[in-house]
Tab-separated table of C-alpha atoms in Angstrom:
chain	number	residue	atom	x	y	z
A	1	MET	CA	98.065	-50.981	-67.804
A	2	PRO	CA	101.886	-51.443	-68.966
A	3	SER	CA	103.248	-54.592	-66.782
A	4	SER	CA	107.411	-54.840	-68.721
A	5	LEU	CA	109.782	-52.334	-67.969
A	6	SER	CA	109.489	-51.582	-70.839
A	7	SER	CA	106.502	-49.551	-70.490
A	8	GLU	CA	108.039	-47.680	-67.695
A	9	ILE	CA	110.050	-43.535	-68.541
A	10	VAL	CA	112.263	-42.519	-65.656
A	11	THR	CA	112.978	-38.604	-65.091
A	12	ASN	CA	114.280	-37.190	-62.895
A	13	VAL	CA	113.777	-33.547	-61.740
A	14	GLY	CA	116.671	-30.915	-59.958
A	15	LEU	CA	115.390	-27.575	-59.208
A	16	ARG	CA	118.491	-26.202	-58.163
A	17	ARG	CA	118.888	-22.308	-59.304
A	18	TYR	CA	119.617	-23.482	-62.858
A	19	SER	CA	117.223	-26.418	-62.765
A	20	GLY	CA	117.203	-29.597	-65.041
A	21	VAL	CA	115.495	-31.543	-66.374
A	22	SER	CA	116.519	-36.406	-67.628
A	23	TRP	CA	114.212	-38.755	-68.984
A	24	ALA	CA	115.409	-42.075	-69.937
A	25	ILE	CA	112.938	-45.366	-71.108
A	26	ASN	CA	113.597	-48.519	-68.611
A	27	GLU	CA	115.108	-50.828	-71.305
A	28	GLY	CA	117.984	-52.287	-72.665
A	29	GLN	CA	120.723	-49.295	-72.039
A	30	LYS	CA	118.730	-46.830	-70.086
A	31	LYS	CA	120.067	-44.589	-72.553
A	32	ILE	CA	119.630	-41.046	-71.135
A	33	LYS	CA	117.517	-38.037	-73.001
A	34	LEU	CA	118.739	-34.264	-70.829
A	35	ILE	CA	116.709	-31.573	-71.941
A	36	THR	CA	118.308	-28.896	-73.409
A	37	ASP	CA	116.613	-26.727	-75.834
A	38	TRP	CA	114.581	-24.525	-73.117
A	39	PRO	CA	112.851	-21.368	-73.537
A	40	ASN	CA	115.772	-18.872	-74.951
A	41	PRO	CA	114.309	-15.922	-77.013
A	42	GLU	CA	117.623	-14.222	-76.968
A	43	ALA	CA	119.310	-17.445	-77.748
A	44	THR	CA	122.840	-16.293	-75.578
A	45	ILE	CA	123.253	-20.106	-75.051
A	46	ALA	CA	122.354	-22.159	-77.865
A	47	ASN	CA	121.638	-25.023	-76.512
A	48	ALA	CA	122.061	-24.959	-72.761
A	49	ASP	CA	120.577	-28.366	-69.636
A	50	LYS	CA	119.815	-26.169	-67.483
A	51	VAL	CA	116.843	-23.349	-67.801
A	52	PRO	CA	117.544	-20.016	-65.193
A	53	THR	CA	115.068	-20.936	-62.160
A	54	ILE	CA	112.463	-17.849	-62.249
A	55	ILE	CA	110.023	-16.077	-62.667
A	56	SER	CA	107.764	-13.026	-62.827
A	57	TYR	CA	104.245	-12.512	-62.612
A	58	GLN	CA	101.789	-9.875	-64.242
A	59	ASN	CA	98.475	-9.070	-63.702
A	60	GLY	CA	98.009	-12.485	-60.623
A	61	GLY	CA	99.551	-14.188	-63.559
A	62	VAL	CA	102.602	-16.175	-64.686
A	63	ALA	CA	104.507	-13.380	-67.033
A	64	ASN	CA	108.043	-15.228	-67.658
A	65	TRP	CA	110.044	-17.967	-66.159
A	66	GLY	CA	113.654	-19.181	-67.509
A	67	TYR	CA	115.507	-17.476	-69.723
A	68	GLU	CA	112.054	-15.713	-70.953
A	69	VAL	CA	112.315	-13.247	-68.198
A	70	GLY	CA	113.649	-9.976	-68.729
A	71	LEU	CA	116.101	-8.294	-66.399
A	72	LYS	CA	113.619	-5.118	-65.918
A	73	GLU	CA	111.062	-7.233	-64.740
A	74	ASP	CA	110.773	-8.219	-61.232
A	75	ALA	CA	110.962	-11.572	-60.908
A	76	PHE	CA	111.097	-14.412	-58.414
A	77	ARG	CA	114.214	-16.513	-58.232
A	78	TRP	CA	116.171	-18.590	-55.334
A	79	ILE	CA	112.528	-19.501	-54.527
A	80	LYS	CA	113.813	-23.156	-53.850
A	81	ILE	CA	116.041	-21.515	-50.119
A	82	LEU	CA	112.365	-19.995	-49.472
A	83	LEU	CA	110.649	-23.842	-48.554
A	84	GLU	CA	113.165	-23.989	-45.202
A	85	PRO	CA	111.842	-22.097	-43.085
A	86	LYS	CA	114.956	-23.175	-40.549
A	87	SER	CA	117.385	-22.095	-43.426
A	88	LYS	CA	120.288	-20.401	-41.913
A	89	TYR	CA	121.082	-18.806	-45.178
A	90	ALA	CA	117.271	-17.707	-46.047
A	91	ASN	CA	118.161	-13.883	-45.424
A	92	GLU	CA	121.762	-13.849	-46.733
A	93	GLU	CA	121.397	-12.836	-50.150
A	94	LEU	CA	119.999	-10.290	-51.771
A	95	TYR	CA	118.791	-12.342	-54.726
A	96	VAL	CA	116.693	-14.413	-51.761
A	97	GLN	CA	114.932	-10.996	-50.006
A	98	GLY	CA	114.171	-9.545	-52.669
A	99	SER	CA	111.880	-12.971	-53.919
A	100	SER	CA	110.930	-12.789	-50.240
A	101	ASN	CA	110.124	-8.587	-50.369
A	102	LEU	CA	107.468	-9.828	-53.923
A	103	LEU	CA	105.773	-12.214	-52.458
A	104	GLY	CA	103.781	-9.420	-50.656
A	105	LYS	CA	102.992	-7.876	-53.683
A	106	VAL	CA	101.440	-11.192	-55.821
A	107	ASN	CA	99.729	-12.672	-52.721
A	108	LYS	CA	101.375	-15.633	-53.315
A	109	THR	CA	102.981	-18.597	-50.972
A	110	VAL	CA	106.508	-19.464	-51.565
A	111	GLU	CA	104.076	-22.921	-52.271
A	112	GLU	CA	102.741	-21.299	-54.568
A	113	ILE	CA	105.259	-19.958	-56.353
A	114	VAL	CA	107.668	-23.438	-56.325
A	115	SER	CA	104.479	-24.958	-57.959
A	116	ASP	CA	103.636	-22.635	-61.042
A	117	TYR	CA	107.354	-22.889	-61.948
A	118	LEU	CA	107.345	-26.560	-61.423
A	119	ARG	CA	103.846	-26.413	-63.602
A	120	LEU	CA	105.913	-25.045	-66.108
A	121	ILE	CA	109.121	-26.888	-66.649
A	122	TRP	CA	107.292	-30.502	-66.391
A	123	LYS	CA	104.234	-28.815	-69.137
A	124	TYR	CA	107.332	-28.211	-71.668
A	125	THR	CA	109.071	-31.627	-70.052
A	126	LYS	CA	106.490	-33.975	-71.330
A	127	GLU	CA	106.577	-32.222	-74.814
A	128	ASN	CA	109.471	-33.228	-74.832
A	129	ILE	CA	109.765	-36.325	-74.168
A	130	ARG	CA	106.341	-37.021	-76.836
A	131	LYS	CA	108.521	-35.389	-79.554
A	132	HIS	CA	111.164	-38.402	-78.708
A	133	VAL	CA	108.904	-40.920	-78.297
A	134	GLY	CA	107.033	-39.657	-80.843
A	135	ASP	CA	103.526	-40.927	-79.147
A	136	SER	CA	100.827	-38.299	-78.533
A	137	ASP	CA	99.390	-40.276	-76.610
A	138	TRP	CA	102.210	-41.699	-74.197
A	139	GLU	CA	101.994	-40.856	-70.963
A	140	ASN	CA	98.075	-44.144	-70.787
A	141	ASN	CA	101.188	-45.962	-72.924
A	142	PHE	CA	104.132	-45.654	-70.726
A	143	THR	CA	103.687	-45.395	-66.485
A	144	LEU	CA	105.714	-42.831	-64.983
A	145	GLN	CA	107.949	-42.758	-62.525
A	146	VAL	CA	109.610	-38.606	-61.468
A	147	VAL	CA	112.328	-38.253	-58.862
A	148	LEU	CA	112.388	-35.184	-57.629
A	149	THR	CA	115.835	-33.806	-56.603
A	150	VAL	CA	116.717	-31.602	-52.471
A	151	PRO	CA	119.527	-29.866	-51.002
A	152	ALA	CA	120.892	-32.730	-48.725
A	153	MET	CA	120.449	-30.408	-45.345
A	154	TRP	CA	116.588	-30.492	-45.810
A	155	SER	CA	114.086	-30.179	-42.841
A	156	HIS	CA	111.221	-32.627	-42.767
A	157	ALA	CA	109.039	-29.506	-43.697
A	158	ALA	CA	111.055	-28.617	-46.756
A	159	LYS	CA	110.759	-31.950	-48.378
A	160	ASP	CA	106.589	-31.790	-47.584
A	161	LYS	CA	106.871	-28.207	-48.969
A	162	THR	CA	108.503	-29.571	-51.946
A	163	LEU	CA	105.850	-32.556	-52.651
A	164	ARG	CA	102.614	-30.688	-52.121
A	165	ALA	CA	103.531	-28.186	-55.027
A	166	ALA	CA	105.468	-30.507	-57.337
A	167	GLN	CA	101.568	-32.456	-56.862
A	168	ARG	CA	99.624	-29.512	-57.321
A	169	ALA	CA	101.901	-28.576	-60.625
A	170	GLY	CA	100.958	-31.821	-62.055
A	171	LEU	CA	103.386	-34.343	-61.206
A	172	PRO	CA	102.452	-37.663	-60.938
A	173	GLN	CA	101.978	-38.200	-57.108
A	174	ASP	CA	103.878	-41.145	-56.227
A	175	ILE	CA	107.700	-38.681	-56.492
A	176	ARG	CA	110.144	-40.180	-55.040
A	177	LEU	CA	112.629	-36.967	-53.321
A	178	VAL	CA	116.394	-38.070	-53.613
A	179	THR	CA	118.848	-35.677	-51.963
A	180	GLU	CA	121.164	-34.050	-54.361
A	181	PRO	CA	124.390	-35.123	-53.062
A	182	GLU	CA	122.836	-39.119	-53.095
A	183	ALA	CA	121.776	-38.818	-56.433
A	184	ALA	CA	125.261	-37.271	-58.113
A	185	ALA	CA	126.867	-39.873	-55.872
A	186	LEU	CA	124.978	-43.303	-57.655
A	187	ALA	CA	125.527	-41.899	-60.669
A	188	THR	CA	129.664	-41.522	-60.616
A	189	LEU	CA	129.251	-44.735	-58.779
A	190	HIS	CA	127.337	-46.847	-61.212
A	191	ASP	CA	129.799	-46.279	-64.036
A	192	LYS	CA	133.174	-47.338	-60.930
A	193	ALA	CA	130.792	-50.588	-60.604
A	194	GLU	CA	130.472	-51.086	-63.919
A	195	GLU	CA	135.071	-51.359	-63.425
A	196	ASN	CA	134.375	-53.129	-61.158
A	197	SER	CA	136.526	-50.399	-58.979
A	198	LEU	CA	134.728	-50.881	-56.073
A	199	LYS	CA	134.244	-52.338	-53.151
A	200	LYS	CA	132.168	-53.507	-50.075
A	201	GLY	CA	132.760	-51.361	-47.386
A	202	ASP	CA	134.644	-48.596	-49.420
A	203	ALA	CA	133.817	-45.072	-48.135
A	204	PHE	CA	133.284	-41.377	-50.642
A	205	VAL	CA	133.264	-38.362	-49.751
A	206	VAL	CA	130.708	-35.999	-52.134
A	207	CYS	CA	131.048	-32.426	-53.310
A	208	ASP	CA	127.680	-31.258	-54.870
A	209	ALA	CA	129.260	-28.344	-55.360
A	210	GLY	CA	125.886	-25.987	-56.894
A	211	GLY	CA	125.302	-22.289	-58.484
A	212	GLY	CA	123.787	-21.605	-54.502
A	213	THR	CA	124.611	-23.897	-52.367
A	214	VAL	CA	127.562	-26.589	-51.818
A	215	ASP	CA	126.865	-30.484	-49.820
A	216	LEU	CA	129.542	-32.363	-48.250
A	217	ILE	CA	128.222	-35.359	-47.412
A	218	SER	CA	129.787	-38.845	-46.592
A	219	TYR	CA	128.794	-42.117	-47.751
A	220	LYS	CA	129.560	-45.648	-47.539
A	221	VAL	CA	129.537	-48.873	-49.995
A	222	ASN	CA	127.139	-51.501	-48.442
A	223	ASN	CA	126.786	-53.541	-51.248
A	224	THR	CA	128.001	-53.798	-55.649
A	225	SER	CA	125.815	-55.764	-57.329
A	226	PRO	CA	123.067	-53.788	-56.848
A	227	LEU	CA	124.765	-50.169	-55.790
A	228	GLU	CA	123.531	-49.505	-52.787
A	229	ILE	CA	124.651	-46.366	-50.334
A	230	GLU	CA	124.190	-45.183	-47.133
A	231	GLU	CA	125.221	-41.634	-45.493
A	232	CYS	CA	128.193	-42.443	-42.738
A	233	ALA	CA	128.228	-39.369	-41.254
A	234	ILE	CA	127.161	-35.746	-41.090
A	235	GLY	CA	127.080	-33.779	-43.697
A	236	ASP	CA	127.157	-29.921	-44.242
A	237	GLY	CA	125.870	-27.326	-46.791
A	238	ASP	CA	126.007	-23.174	-47.199
A	239	LEU	CA	125.808	-20.717	-48.626
A	240	CYS	CA	128.872	-20.116	-50.936
A	241	GLY	CA	128.056	-21.714	-54.403
A	242	SER	CA	129.497	-20.528	-57.643
A	243	THR	CA	127.123	-17.394	-56.957
A	244	ARG	CA	130.006	-16.256	-55.232
A	245	LEU	CA	131.652	-15.170	-58.063
A	246	ASP	CA	129.034	-13.169	-59.419
A	247	LYS	CA	129.505	-11.034	-56.105
A	248	CYS	CA	133.269	-11.248	-56.260
A	249	PHE	CA	133.133	-9.543	-60.153
A	250	GLU	CA	130.331	-7.012	-59.505
A	251	LYS	CA	132.834	-5.503	-56.365
A	252	TYR	CA	135.921	-6.065	-58.700
A	253	ILE	CA	134.175	-3.162	-61.365
A	254	GLU	CA	132.638	-1.669	-58.948
A	255	THR	CA	136.942	-1.002	-57.738
A	256	LEU	CA	137.934	-0.850	-61.343
A	257	VAL	CA	135.789	2.351	-61.629
A	258	GLY	CA	134.968	3.917	-58.869
A	259	LYS	CA	132.738	3.330	-56.450
A	260	ASP	CA	131.313	6.516	-56.486
A	261	GLN	CA	131.244	6.292	-60.605
A	262	TYR	CA	129.558	2.838	-61.099
A	263	SER	CA	126.549	3.881	-58.426
A	264	LYS	CA	125.793	6.402	-61.207
A	265	LEU	CA	125.104	3.859	-63.872
A	266	LYS	CA	121.547	2.571	-64.844
A	267	GLU	CA	120.990	-0.631	-62.836
A	268	ILE	CA	120.197	-2.735	-66.454
A	269	ASN	CA	123.497	-1.704	-67.682
A	270	LYS	CA	124.730	-4.007	-64.418
A	271	LYS	CA	122.932	-6.225	-64.699
A	272	LYS	CA	123.410	-7.083	-69.070
A	273	MET	CA	126.783	-7.389	-68.027
A	274	MET	CA	126.853	-9.123	-65.351
A	275	ARG	CA	124.032	-11.453	-67.471
A	276	VAL	CA	127.882	-11.720	-69.822
A	277	PHE	CA	129.771	-12.424	-67.195
A	278	GLU	CA	127.533	-15.175	-65.742
A	279	ASN	CA	126.420	-16.501	-69.414
A	280	GLY	CA	129.300	-16.465	-70.699
A	281	VAL	CA	132.919	-15.268	-68.832
A	282	LYS	CA	132.627	-17.432	-65.969
A	283	ARG	CA	131.816	-20.281	-67.837
A	284	CYS	CA	135.119	-20.772	-70.310
A	285	PHE	CA	137.179	-18.991	-68.042
A	286	THR	CA	140.551	-20.622	-68.212
A	287	LEU	CA	143.569	-20.092	-65.621
A	288	GLU	CA	145.558	-21.378	-69.425
A	289	SER	CA	143.904	-19.580	-71.498
A	290	THR	CA	145.225	-16.809	-73.241
A	291	LYS	CA	141.888	-16.247	-74.743
A	292	GLU	CA	140.426	-11.866	-73.933
A	293	TYR	CA	137.396	-11.827	-71.978
A	294	THR	CA	135.934	-8.536	-72.572
A	295	VAL	CA	132.477	-7.582	-70.832
A	296	GLU	CA	130.131	-3.907	-71.650
A	297	LEU	CA	128.876	-1.877	-69.486
A	298	LYS	CA	127.327	1.142	-70.916
A	299	GLY	CA	128.178	4.763	-69.841
A	300	VAL	CA	131.240	3.698	-67.065
A	301	GLU	CA	134.060	6.767	-68.509
A	302	ASP	CA	137.514	5.269	-70.839
A	303	ASN	CA	140.073	4.656	-68.480
A	304	GLU	CA	143.409	3.240	-70.743
A	305	ARG	CA	145.133	2.846	-67.764
A	306	HIS	CA	141.981	0.547	-66.371
A	307	GLY	CA	141.557	-1.693	-69.419
A	308	ILE	CA	138.118	0.724	-70.185
A	309	GLU	CA	137.637	2.351	-73.366
A	310	ASP	CA	134.179	2.849	-75.671
A	311	ASP	CA	131.851	0.290	-72.822
A	312	THR	CA	134.152	-2.172	-72.556
A	313	ILE	CA	136.003	-3.036	-69.745
A	314	THR	CA	138.999	-5.509	-71.425
A	315	LEU	CA	139.103	-8.161	-68.100
A	316	ASP	CA	142.946	-8.541	-66.821
A	317	GLN	CA	143.527	-12.311	-66.181
């Protein structure tokens, strides 16, 4: 059994609207490796440090996950939110409602769906570690510590469900749960501590702005070496992440082309347009940019005044 720090691998799994995994060998400078080569058949994003938390089923088994899920597939999205039974926003979003309605069709619980997704992401993570470590027997030669991040406002019931889902997925039994804002704070403040710009008693607010949810939570510094922080005010969160931009964009397009015409367009073409916006336009847009942004929407009528021509909409900055 390995006993030295150099024989330990620490892995973080962030289950969010887009999930991410990082890991490091606990020695020396502890260089953190971020998985960026998630399976992506369309290669819409050649190197992405996150993978969509989406999973679909067929004939009782998993069909596709992440980027592999097709636009026409009925798939589970925002499954993490359904783990929180008391969530104040569990039924507010269309994707959440859609995933909730799908549960009966596949005859699975939310916990089982999350477990299936984590099993796939964990299998991919272990293969990534094997490639980098260069040791096919690395699981026996290294001890493994796994940290799973959860929303700041998660109830004890939601945390228990998350743990059970992770353990059922094959992750180590002694998983550590850390809130998303706390993980962000520790990562950021670690550098500040090395710069000696932190002192005991300092207080700060973390805004964890994600794709689906946004959490605000306040901490104070109890110690700088080793770095220790604790929550000093009650946090809060809501469903107001960057997906709101997606909704606003689609509403803008609907207004631009006309509600009646938009309602008659094929859903698959709308989904393709939204994918381009989400993975392309939204991620690279800046107020200072002079680049011309366009999205394709097949079937839309030409309208020169609104910048619509040949199924292409030129966006007005």
